[in-house]
């Protein structure tokens, strides 16, 4: 979340930021109104408590009589006033907290201002788009013909938006996960395997709650959620901690199944481009605030190394203010080319959250042993999301005879197998 002092001191800057992000500015007005009243009542109560303490000392030294009785009655009124103010202050604190939790992060100055995804900026495009001497098939046609995905039985077990990988499809997915994790280990990441379920505090820490609460699977009996991305449990491993400077940077990677309800999103429902459960390998970095924007470029490079290793054509987008995630200060999307429909599919988002998540999750570091602790900067990148990576492989590596060539870097994870047929 943003520093409350910045919101107070520069409300018009915050208002413009909300406008640039296509957010309702009423939330700022609600905050300013509640915060103004909260500060006024807090000051009043501090003054009243001081008066009450001073008069109480006077009363203790007074003899019996009308003057003492009058002072006692006066202080009872003061005590009642303090009580009523405290009740209102508590109400205002709830309003203030709700407002602050729903105000997004400030975009970096290099982020383009735009209303939606049509105004994202293509940074560059790498790799040759695949050209075929036959009509390329859609990924689901390829998969069903090879009997490596079973859509009907996935729906039977869990419902629409779920699927079942089988045979070489399951092996290919496992090979991708191992390739991603092994590459990240060489890049310097420590592998972790956190819980799949997360609590509301963790989701609040990384900014998914309350912003995306309707897009998550909620287990009411336990007041728990299925994680929408491994970013949530991995980042919150350091919730409420103060790290020593010499521990930085900390690099974690994790494989985890993730779950999203995809409320209101009906496009791309055919195949596995948009599904409710998906595997993903995540990269999370905890870094010194002075380095985070340079580290974002490195993080993006780590994700690109996976794509180039797979030999897939891709492009990098710098997201505009209207398309960037709630917690992001700056974000790159890495999109893979799917030739059957000549479309680009997002397989990774690499984001710098600055201290936005750290404030919410209370993750700090101590610059020096004698200095006050400061909020750390967090970054996150998908490395990579599996369904769309699978789509890109099936469509780019398909052959005229219906087989699929396995990318060379994956063959050692598939016992030397070169094709799926």
CSV table of C-alpha atoms in Angstrom, one decimal:
chain,number,residue,atom,x,y,z
A,1,UNK,CA,0.0,0.0,0.0
A,2,UNK,CA,1.0,3.6,-0.4
A,3,UNK,CA,2.5,5.7,2.5
A,4,UNK,CA,-0.4,7.5,4.1
A,5,UNK,CA,1.7,10.6,4.5
A,6,UNK,CA,2.2,10.8,0.7
A,7,UNK,CA,-1.6,10.5,0.1
A,8,UNK,CA,-2.2,13.3,2.6
A,9,UNK,CA,0.6,15.6,1.3
A,10,UNK,CA,0.0,15.1,-2.5
A,11,UNK,CA,-3.7,14.2,-3.0
A,12,UNK,CA,-3.8,15.7,-6.5
A,13,UNK,CA,-0.9,13.5,-7.6
A,14,UNK,CA,-2.8,10.5,-6.2
A,15,UNK,CA,-6.0,11.7,-8.0
A,16,UNK,CA,-4.2,11.9,-11.3
A,17,UNK,CA,-2.6,8.4,-10.8
A,18,UNK,CA,-6.1,6.9,-10.1
A,19,UNK,CA,-7.4,8.6,-13.3
A,20,UNK,CA,-4.4,7.2,-15.3
A,21,UNK,CA,-5.1,3.8,-13.9
A,22,UNK,CA,-8.9,3.9,-14.7
A,23,UNK,CA,-9.8,3.9,-11.1
A,24,UNK,CA,-12.6,5.8,-9.3
A,25,UNK,CA,-11.2,8.8,-7.6
A,26,UNK,CA,-14.1,8.7,-5.0
A,27,UNK,CA,-11.9,6.4,-2.9
A,28,UNK,CA,-9.4,9.2,-2.5
A,29,UNK,CA,-12.1,11.6,-1.4
A,30,UNK,CA,-13.4,9.0,1.1
A,31,UNK,CA,-10.0,8.6,2.5
A,32,UNK,CA,-9.3,12.4,2.8
A,33,UNK,CA,-12.6,13.0,4.5
A,34,UNK,CA,-12.2,10.1,7.0
A,35,UNK,CA,-8.6,10.9,7.6
A,36,UNK,CA,-9.3,14.6,8.3
A,37,UNK,CA,-12.0,13.8,10.8
A,38,UNK,CA,-9.8,11.0,12.3
A,39,UNK,CA,-6.9,13.5,12.9
A,40,UNK,CA,-9.2,16.1,14.3
A,41,UNK,CA,-10.8,13.7,16.8
A,42,UNK,CA,-7.4,12.2,17.7
A,43,UNK,CA,-6.0,15.6,18.5
A,44,UNK,CA,-9.2,16.5,20.5
A,45,UNK,CA,-8.9,13.3,22.5
A,46,UNK,CA,-5.2,13.9,23.2
A,47,UNK,CA,-6.1,17.3,24.5
A,48,UNK,CA,-9.1,16.1,26.6
A,49,UNK,CA,-7.0,13.3,28.1
A,50,UNK,CA,-4.3,15.8,29.1
A,51,UNK,CA,-7.0,18.0,30.7
A,52,UNK,CA,-8.5,15.0,32.5
A,53,UNK,CA,-5.2,13.9,33.9
A,54,UNK,CA,-4.3,17.4,35.1
A,55,UNK,CA,-7.8,18.0,36.7
A,56,UNK,CA,-7.7,14.5,38.3
A,57,UNK,CA,-4.5,15.5,40.1
A,58,UNK,CA,-6.2,18.7,41.3
A,59,UNK,CA,-9.3,16.8,42.5
A,60,UNK,CA,-7.1,14.5,44.5
A,61,UNK,CA,-5.8,17.4,46.4
A,62,UNK,CA,-9.2,19.1,47.0
A,63,UNK,CA,-11.2,18.8,50.1
A,64,UNK,CA,-14.9,17.8,50.1
A,65,UNK,CA,-17.3,20.5,48.8
A,66,UNK,CA,-19.2,21.9,45.9
A,67,UNK,CA,-16.1,22.8,43.9
A,68,UNK,CA,-14.7,19.3,44.0
A,69,UNK,CA,-18.2,17.8,43.1
A,70,UNK,CA,-18.4,20.2,40.1
A,71,UNK,CA,-14.9,19.2,38.9
A,72,UNK,CA,-15.9,15.5,39.2
A,73,UNK,CA,-19.0,16.0,37.2
A,74,UNK,CA,-17.1,18.0,34.6
A,75,UNK,CA,-14.5,15.2,34.2
A,76,UNK,CA,-17.3,12.6,33.8
A,77,UNK,CA,-18.5,14.6,30.8
A,78,UNK,CA,-15.0,14.8,29.5
A,79,UNK,CA,-14.6,11.0,29.9
A,80,UNK,CA,-17.9,10.4,28.1
A,81,UNK,CA,-16.7,12.7,25.3
A,82,UNK,CA,-13.4,10.8,25.0
A,83,UNK,CA,-15.4,7.5,24.9
A,84,UNK,CA,-17.6,8.7,22.1
A,85,UNK,CA,-14.7,10.1,20.2
A,86,UNK,CA,-12.8,6.8,20.5
A,87,UNK,CA,-15.8,4.9,19.1
A,88,UNK,CA,-15.9,7.2,16.1
A,89,UNK,CA,-12.1,7.0,15.7
A,90,UNK,CA,-12.4,3.3,15.5
A,91,UNK,CA,-15.1,3.6,12.7
A,92,UNK,CA,-12.9,6.0,10.8
A,93,UNK,CA,-9.9,3.7,11.1
A,94,UNK,CA,-11.8,1.0,9.4
A,95,UNK,CA,-12.8,3.4,6.6
A,96,UNK,CA,-9.2,4.7,6.2
A,97,UNK,CA,-7.8,1.2,6.1
A,98,UNK,CA,-10.3,0.0,3.5
A,99,UNK,CA,-9.5,3.0,1.3
A,100,UNK,CA,-5.7,2.6,1.6
A,101,UNK,CA,-6.0,-1.1,0.8
A,102,UNK,CA,-7.9,-0.3,-2.4
A,103,UNK,CA,-5.6,2.4,-3.7
A,104,UNK,CA,-3.1,1.0,-6.3
A,105,UNK,CA,0.6,1.5,-6.5
A,106,UNK,CA,2.2,4.5,-8.1
A,107,UNK,CA,3.4,3.8,-11.6
A,108,UNK,CA,7.1,4.5,-12.4
A,109,UNK,CA,7.8,7.6,-14.6
A,110,UNK,CA,8.8,5.3,-17.4
A,111,UNK,CA,5.4,3.6,-17.6
A,112,UNK,CA,3.3,4.9,-20.6
A,113,UNK,CA,-0.1,6.4,-19.8
A,114,UNK,CA,-2.8,4.6,-21.5
A,115,UNK,CA,-6.4,3.4,-21.0
A,116,UNK,CA,-6.1,-0.4,-21.7
A,117,UNK,CA,-4.0,-3.1,-23.4
A,118,UNK,CA,-4.3,-1.4,-26.8
A,119,UNK,CA,-1.8,1.2,-25.5
A,120,UNK,CA,0.8,-1.1,-24.2
A,121,UNK,CA,4.2,-0.6,-25.8
A,122,UNK,CA,6.0,-3.3,-27.7
A,123,UNK,CA,9.6,-3.1,-26.5
A,124,UNK,CA,10.9,-5.7,-29.0
A,125,UNK,CA,10.1,-8.9,-30.7
A,126,UNK,CA,12.5,-11.9,-30.9
A,127,UNK,CA,12.6,-15.1,-32.9
A,128,UNK,CA,11.1,-15.9,-36.3
A,129,UNK,CA,7.4,-16.6,-36.5
A,130,UNK,CA,7.1,-20.2,-37.6
A,131,UNK,CA,6.1,-20.7,-41.3
A,132,UNK,CA,4.5,-24.0,-42.4
A,133,UNK,CA,4.0,-25.7,-45.7
A,134,UNK,CA,0.7,-26.9,-44.4
A,135,UNK,CA,-2.3,-25.4,-42.6
A,136,UNK,CA,-1.3,-25.4,-38.9
A,137,UNK,CA,-3.7,-26.8,-36.4
A,138,UNK,CA,-5.0,-25.4,-33.2
A,139,UNK,CA,-3.4,-26.7,-30.0
A,140,UNK,CA,-6.5,-28.6,-28.9
A,141,UNK,CA,-6.8,-30.3,-32.3
A,142,UNK,CA,-3.2,-31.5,-32.0
A,143,UNK,CA,-3.5,-32.6,-28.4
A,144,UNK,CA,-6.7,-34.5,-28.9
A,145,UNK,CA,-5.4,-36.2,-32.0
A,146,UNK,CA,-2.3,-37.3,-30.1
A,147,UNK,CA,-4.4,-38.3,-27.1
A,148,UNK,CA,-2.4,-36.2,-24.6
A,149,UNK,CA,-5.2,-34.0,-23.3
A,150,UNK,CA,-8.6,-35.2,-22.2
A,151,UNK,CA,-11.0,-32.2,-21.9
A,152,UNK,CA,-14.2,-34.2,-21.3
A,153,UNK,CA,-12.9,-36.2,-18.4
A,154,UNK,CA,-11.4,-33.0,-16.9
A,155,UNK,CA,-14.8,-31.4,-17.0
A,156,UNK,CA,-16.4,-34.6,-15.6
A,157,UNK,CA,-14.2,-34.5,-12.6
A,158,UNK,CA,-14.1,-30.7,-11.8
A,159,UNK,CA,-16.3,-28.8,-14.3
A,160,UNK,CA,-15.9,-26.3,-17.1
A,161,UNK,CA,-12.4,-24.7,-17.3
A,162,UNK,CA,-10.6,-27.9,-16.1
A,163,UNK,CA,-8.7,-30.5,-18.2
A,164,UNK,CA,-6.7,-33.6,-17.8
A,165,UNK,CA,-3.2,-34.1,-19.2
A,166,UNK,CA,-2.3,-37.7,-20.0
A,167,UNK,CA,0.6,-39.7,-21.4
A,168,UNK,CA,3.2,-37.6,-23.2
A,169,UNK,CA,1.1,-34.5,-22.4
A,170,UNK,CA,1.6,-35.0,-18.7
A,171,UNK,CA,5.3,-35.9,-19.2
A,172,UNK,CA,5.8,-32.7,-21.3
A,173,UNK,CA,4.3,-30.5,-18.6
A,174,UNK,CA,6.6,-32.2,-16.0
A,175,UNK,CA,9.6,-31.7,-18.2
A,176,UNK,CA,8.8,-28.0,-18.6
A,177,UNK,CA,8.5,-27.6,-14.8
A,178,UNK,CA,11.9,-29.3,-14.2
A,179,UNK,CA,13.5,-27.3,-17.0
A,180,UNK,CA,12.2,-24.0,-15.5
A,181,UNK,CA,13.3,-24.9,-12.0
A,182,UNK,CA,16.7,-26.1,-13.0
A,183,UNK,CA,17.4,-23.0,-15.1
A,184,UNK,CA,16.3,-20.7,-12.2
A,185,UNK,CA,18.6,-22.6,-9.8
A,186,UNK,CA,21.6,-21.9,-12.2
A,187,UNK,CA,20.4,-18.2,-12.3
A,188,UNK,CA,20.8,-18.1,-8.5
A,189,UNK,CA,17.3,-18.8,-7.1
A,190,UNK,CA,16.6,-21.0,-4.1
A,191,UNK,CA,13.8,-23.4,-4.7
A,192,UNK,CA,10.9,-23.5,-2.2
A,193,UNK,CA,7.7,-25.5,-2.1
A,194,UNK,CA,5.1,-23.4,-0.1
A,195,UNK,CA,1.5,-24.3,0.8
A,196,UNK,CA,-1.1,-24.2,-2.0
A,197,UNK,CA,-3.7,-22.7,0.3
A,198,UNK,CA,-3.2,-19.2,1.7
A,199,UNK,CA,-5.0,-17.1,4.3
A,200,UNK,CA,-6.5,-13.6,3.9
A,201,UNK,CA,-3.6,-11.9,5.6
A,202,UNK,CA,-1.2,-13.3,3.0
A,203,UNK,CA,-3.5,-12.3,0.1
A,204,UNK,CA,-3.8,-8.8,1.6
A,205,UNK,CA,0.0,-8.6,1.9
A,206,UNK,CA,0.6,-9.1,-1.8
A,207,UNK,CA,-2.4,-7.0,-2.9
A,208,UNK,CA,-4.8,-9.7,-4.3
A,209,UNK,CA,-7.2,-9.0,-1.4
A,210,UNK,CA,-9.5,-7.2,-1.4
A,211,UNK,CA,-8.8,-6.1,-5.0
A,212,UNK,CA,-9.3,-9.6,-6.6
A,213,UNK,CA,-11.3,-11.4,-4.0
A,214,UNK,CA,-14.1,-12.3,-6.4
A,215,UNK,CA,-11.6,-14.0,-8.8
A,216,UNK,CA,-10.3,-16.5,-6.1
A,217,UNK,CA,-11.6,-19.8,-4.8
A,218,UNK,CA,-12.6,-19.4,-1.2
A,219,UNK,CA,-13.0,-22.1,1.4
A,220,UNK,CA,-15.5,-20.6,3.7
A,221,UNK,CA,-15.4,-23.3,6.5
A,222,UNK,CA,-11.6,-22.7,7.0
A,223,UNK,CA,-11.5,-19.0,5.9
A,224,UNK,CA,-8.8,-19.9,3.5
A,225,UNK,CA,-8.2,-19.4,-0.3
A,226,UNK,CA,-6.6,-21.5,-3.0
A,227,UNK,CA,-3.6,-19.5,-4.2
A,228,UNK,CA,-4.2,-17.4,-7.3
A,229,UNK,CA,-0.4,-17.3,-8.0
A,230,UNK,CA,2.6,-18.7,-6.1
A,231,UNK,CA,3.7,-15.1,-5.6
A,232,UNK,CA,1.3,-15.0,-2.7
A,233,UNK,CA,2.8,-17.7,-0.4
A,234,UNK,CA,6.4,-17.1,-1.5
A,235,UNK,CA,6.4,-13.4,-0.9
A,236,UNK,CA,4.7,-13.8,2.5
A,237,UNK,CA,7.3,-16.2,3.8
A,238,UNK,CA,8.9,-13.1,5.1
A,239,UNK,CA,5.7,-11.4,6.4
A,240,UNK,CA,6.3,-9.5,9.7
A,241,UNK,CA,10.1,-9.9,9.5
A,242,UNK,CA,13.1,-7.5,9.6
A,243,UNK,CA,15.9,-8.9,7.4
A,244,UNK,CA,19.6,-8.0,7.9
A,245,UNK,CA,21.1,-6.1,4.9
A,246,UNK,CA,23.7,-8.7,4.2
A,247,UNK,CA,20.9,-11.3,3.5
A,248,UNK,CA,19.9,-9.3,0.4
A,249,UNK,CA,19.1,-9.9,-2.3
A,250,UNK,CA,17.0,-13.0,-1.7
A,251,UNK,CA,15.9,-15.0,-4.7
A,252,UNK,CA,13.2,-17.7,-4.5
A,253,UNK,CA,11.6,-19.9,-7.1
A,254,UNK,CA,8.6,-22.2,-6.7
A,255,UNK,CA,6.5,-24.5,-8.7
A,256,UNK,CA,2.9,-24.5,-7.6
A,257,UNK,CA,-0.6,-25.2,-9.1
A,258,UNK,CA,-2.7,-22.0,-9.0
A,259,UNK,CA,-6.4,-21.4,-9.2
A,260,UNK,CA,-8.5,-18.5,-10.6
A,261,UNK,CA,-12.2,-18.3,-11.2
A,262,UNK,CA,-11.8,-16.0,-14.2
A,263,UNK,CA,-15.0,-14.2,-13.3
A,264,UNK,CA,-16.6,-12.5,-16.3
A,265,UNK,CA,-13.9,-13.6,-18.8
A,266,UNK,CA,-15.5,-15.7,-21.5
A,267,UNK,CA,-13.0,-15.2,-24.3
A,268,UNK,CA,-10.5,-17.9,-25.3
A,269,UNK,CA,-12.5,-20.6,-23.5
A,270,UNK,CA,-11.6,-23.3,-26.2
A,271,UNK,CA,-8.6,-25.4,-25.2
A,272,UNK,CA,-6.2,-24.4,-22.4
A,273,UNK,CA,-5.5,-20.7,-23.0
A,274,UNK,CA,-7.9,-19.6,-20.2
A,275,UNK,CA,-8.5,-22.2,-17.5
A,276,UNK,CA,-9.3,-22.3,-13.7
A,277,UNK,CA,-6.4,-24.4,-12.6
A,278,UNK,CA,-2.9,-24.0,-14.0
A,279,UNK,CA,0.7,-24.9,-13.1
A,280,UNK,CA,3.3,-22.1,-13.0
A,281,UNK,CA,6.9,-21.6,-11.9
A,282,UNK,CA,7.4,-18.4,-10.1
A,283,UNK,CA,10.4,-16.1,-9.4
A,284,UNK,CA,10.3,-13.8,-6.4
A,285,UNK,CA,13.1,-11.3,-5.4
A,286,UNK,CA,13.5,-9.4,-2.2
A,287,UNK,CA,16.0,-6.5,-2.9
A,288,UNK,CA,17.4,-3.3,-1.6
A,289,UNK,CA,15.2,-0.3,-2.7
A,290,UNK,CA,18.1,1.4,-4.5
A,291,UNK,CA,18.4,-1.6,-6.9
A,292,UNK,CA,14.8,-2.7,-7.8
A,293,UNK,CA,14.4,-1.1,-11.2
A,294,UNK,CA,17.7,-2.5,-12.4
A,295,UNK,CA,16.7,-5.9,-10.9
A,296,UNK,CA,13.4,-5.8,-12.9
A,297,UNK,CA,15.4,-5.9,-16.1
A,298,UNK,CA,17.4,-8.8,-14.8
A,299,UNK,CA,14.3,-10.6,-13.7
A,300,UNK,CA,12.8,-10.2,-17.2
A,301,UNK,CA,16.0,-11.6,-18.7
A,302,UNK,CA,15.6,-14.7,-16.4
A,303,UNK,CA,12.2,-15.3,-17.9
A,304,UNK,CA,13.4,-14.7,-21.4
A,305,UNK,CA,16.1,-17.2,-21.0
A,306,UNK,CA,13.5,-19.9,-20.6
A,307,UNK,CA,11.7,-18.8,-23.8
A,308,UNK,CA,14.8,-18.7,-25.9
A,309,UNK,CA,15.9,-22.1,-24.5
A,310,UNK,CA,12.6,-23.5,-25.8
A,311,UNK,CA,13.2,-21.8,-29.2
A,312,UNK,CA,9.9,-20.0,-29.2
A,313,UNK,CA,9.2,-16.6,-30.9
A,314,UNK,CA,8.1,-14.0,-28.4
A,315,UNK,CA,7.7,-10.3,-27.7
A,316,UNK,CA,8.1,-8.1,-24.7
A,317,UNK,CA,5.5,-5.5,-23.8
A,318,UNK,CA,5.8,-2.6,-21.4
A,319,UNK,CA,2.3,-2.3,-19.9
A,320,UNK,CA,0.6,1.1,-19.7
A,321,UNK,CA,-1.1,2.5,-16.6
A,322,UNK,CA,-4.5,1.3,-17.6
A,323,UNK,CA,-3.5,-2.3,-18.1
A,324,UNK,CA,-0.9,-2.7,-15.3
A,325,UNK,CA,-1.7,-4.8,-12.2
A,326,UNK,CA,-2.9,-3.3,-9.0
A,327,UNK,CA,0.3,-3.7,-7.0
A,328,UNK,CA,2.8,-3.0,-9.9
A,329,UNK,CA,4.9,0.1,-10.3
A,330,UNK,CA,6.3,-1.2,-13.6
A,331,UNK,CA,5.5,-4.4,-15.5
A,332,UNK,CA,6.6,-6.2,-18.6
A,333,UNK,CA,4.6,-9.0,-20.2
A,334,UNK,CA,6.3,-11.7,-22.2
A,335,UNK,CA,4.0,-13.1,-24.9
A,336,UNK,CA,4.6,-16.3,-26.9
A,337,UNK,CA,3.4,-16.5,-30.5
A,338,UNK,CA,0.7,-19.1,-31.3
A,339,UNK,CA,0.8,-19.6,-35.1
A,340,UNK,CA,-2.6,-21.3,-35.7
A,341,UNK,CA,-4.5,-18.1,-35.1
A,342,UNK,CA,-1.5,-15.8,-35.4
A,343,UNK,CA,-2.0,-14.5,-31.8
A,344,UNK,CA,0.3,-13.5,-28.9
A,345,UNK,CA,-0.3,-15.3,-25.6
A,346,UNK,CA,1.0,-13.9,-22.3
A,347,UNK,CA,3.2,-16.5,-20.6
A,348,UNK,CA,5.0,-14.3,-18.1
A,349,UNK,CA,4.5,-11.0,-16.2
A,350,UNK,CA,7.6,-9.5,-14.6
A,351,UNK,CA,6.8,-6.7,-12.1
A,352,UNK,CA,8.4,-4.4,-9.7
A,353,UNK,CA,6.2,-3.7,-6.7
A,354,UNK,CA,8.6,-1.3,-5.0
A,355,UNK,CA,7.6,-1.2,-1.2
A,356,UNK,CA,3.9,-1.6,-2.0
A,357,UNK,CA,3.7,-5.2,-1.0
A,358,UNK,CA,6.3,-4.9,1.8
A,359,UNK,CA,4.2,-2.2,3.5
A,360,UNK,CA,1.1,-4.4,3.4
A,361,UNK,CA,3.0,-7.6,4.6
A,362,UNK,CA,5.3,-5.6,6.9
A,363,UNK,CA,8.6,-6.9,5.4
A,364,UNK,CA,11.6,-4.7,6.3
A,365,UNK,CA,15.3,-4.7,6.3
A,366,UNK,CA,17.9,-2.9,8.5
A,367,UNK,CA,20.3,-0.8,6.4
A,368,UNK,CA,22.8,-0.9,9.2
A,369,UNK,CA,22.7,-2.4,12.7
A,370,UNK,CA,22.3,1.1,14.3
A,371,UNK,CA,19.7,2.4,11.9
A,372,UNK,CA,15.9,2.2,11.8
A,373,UNK,CA,14.5,-0.5,9.6
A,374,UNK,CA,13.0,0.3,6.2
A,375,UNK,CA,10.6,-1.4,3.9
A,376,UNK,CA,12.1,-3.8,1.3
A,377,UNK,CA,11.3,-3.9,-2.4
A,378,UNK,CA,9.7,-7.0,-3.9
A,379,UNK,CA,9.6,-8.2,-7.5
A,380,UNK,CA,7.9,-11.1,-9.1
A,381,UNK,CA,8.0,-12.9,-12.5
A,382,UNK,CA,6.3,-15.9,-14.0
A,383,UNK,CA,8.9,-18.4,-15.2
A,384,UNK,CA,6.7,-19.5,-16.9
A,385,UNK,CA,2.9,-20.2,-16.9
A,386,UNK,CA,2.5,-23.7,-18.2
A,387,UNK,CA,-0.8,-23.8,-20.2
A,388,UNK,CA,0.1,-21.1,-22.7
A,389,UNK,CA,3.7,-22.3,-22.9
A,390,UNK,CA,2.2,-25.7,-23.8
A,391,UNK,CA,0.0,-24.1,-26.4
A,392,UNK,CA,3.0,-22.4,-28.0
A,393,UNK,CA,5.1,-25.6,-28.1
A,394,UNK,CA,2.3,-27.7,-29.6
A,395,UNK,CA,1.5,-25.1,-32.3
A,396,UNK,CA,5.1,-24.1,-33.1
A,397,UNK,CA,6.6,-27.6,-33.1
A,398,UNK,CA,3.7,-29.4,-34.9
A,399,UNK,CA,4.6,-31.4,-38.0
A,400,UNK,CA,2.7,-32.2,-41.1
A,401,UNK,CA,2.2,-35.8,-40.1
A,402,UNK,CA,0.5,-34.8,-36.9
A,403,UNK,CA,3.5,-35.4,-34.6
A,404,UNK,CA,5.0,-32.7,-32.4
A,405,UNK,CA,8.8,-32.3,-32.1
A,406,UNK,CA,9.9,-32.0,-28.5
A,407,UNK,CA,12.2,-28.9,-27.9
A,408,UNK,CA,15.8,-30.1,-27.5
A,409,UNK,CA,16.2,-28.7,-23.9
A,410,UNK,CA,13.3,-30.9,-22.7
A,411,UNK,CA,14.4,-34.2,-24.1
A,412,UNK,CA,16.7,-35.1,-21.2
A,413,UNK,CA,13.6,-34.8,-19.0
A,414,UNK,CA,11.7,-37.2,-21.3
A,415,UNK,CA,14.2,-40.0,-21.4
A,416,UNK,CA,15.6,-38.8,-24.8
A,417,UNK,CA,12.3,-38.8,-26.6
A,418,UNK,CA,12.4,-36.5,-29.6
A,419,UNK,CA,8.8,-36.4,-30.8
A,420,UNK,CA,5.2,-37.0,-29.6
A,421,UNK,CA,3.3,-39.1,-31.9
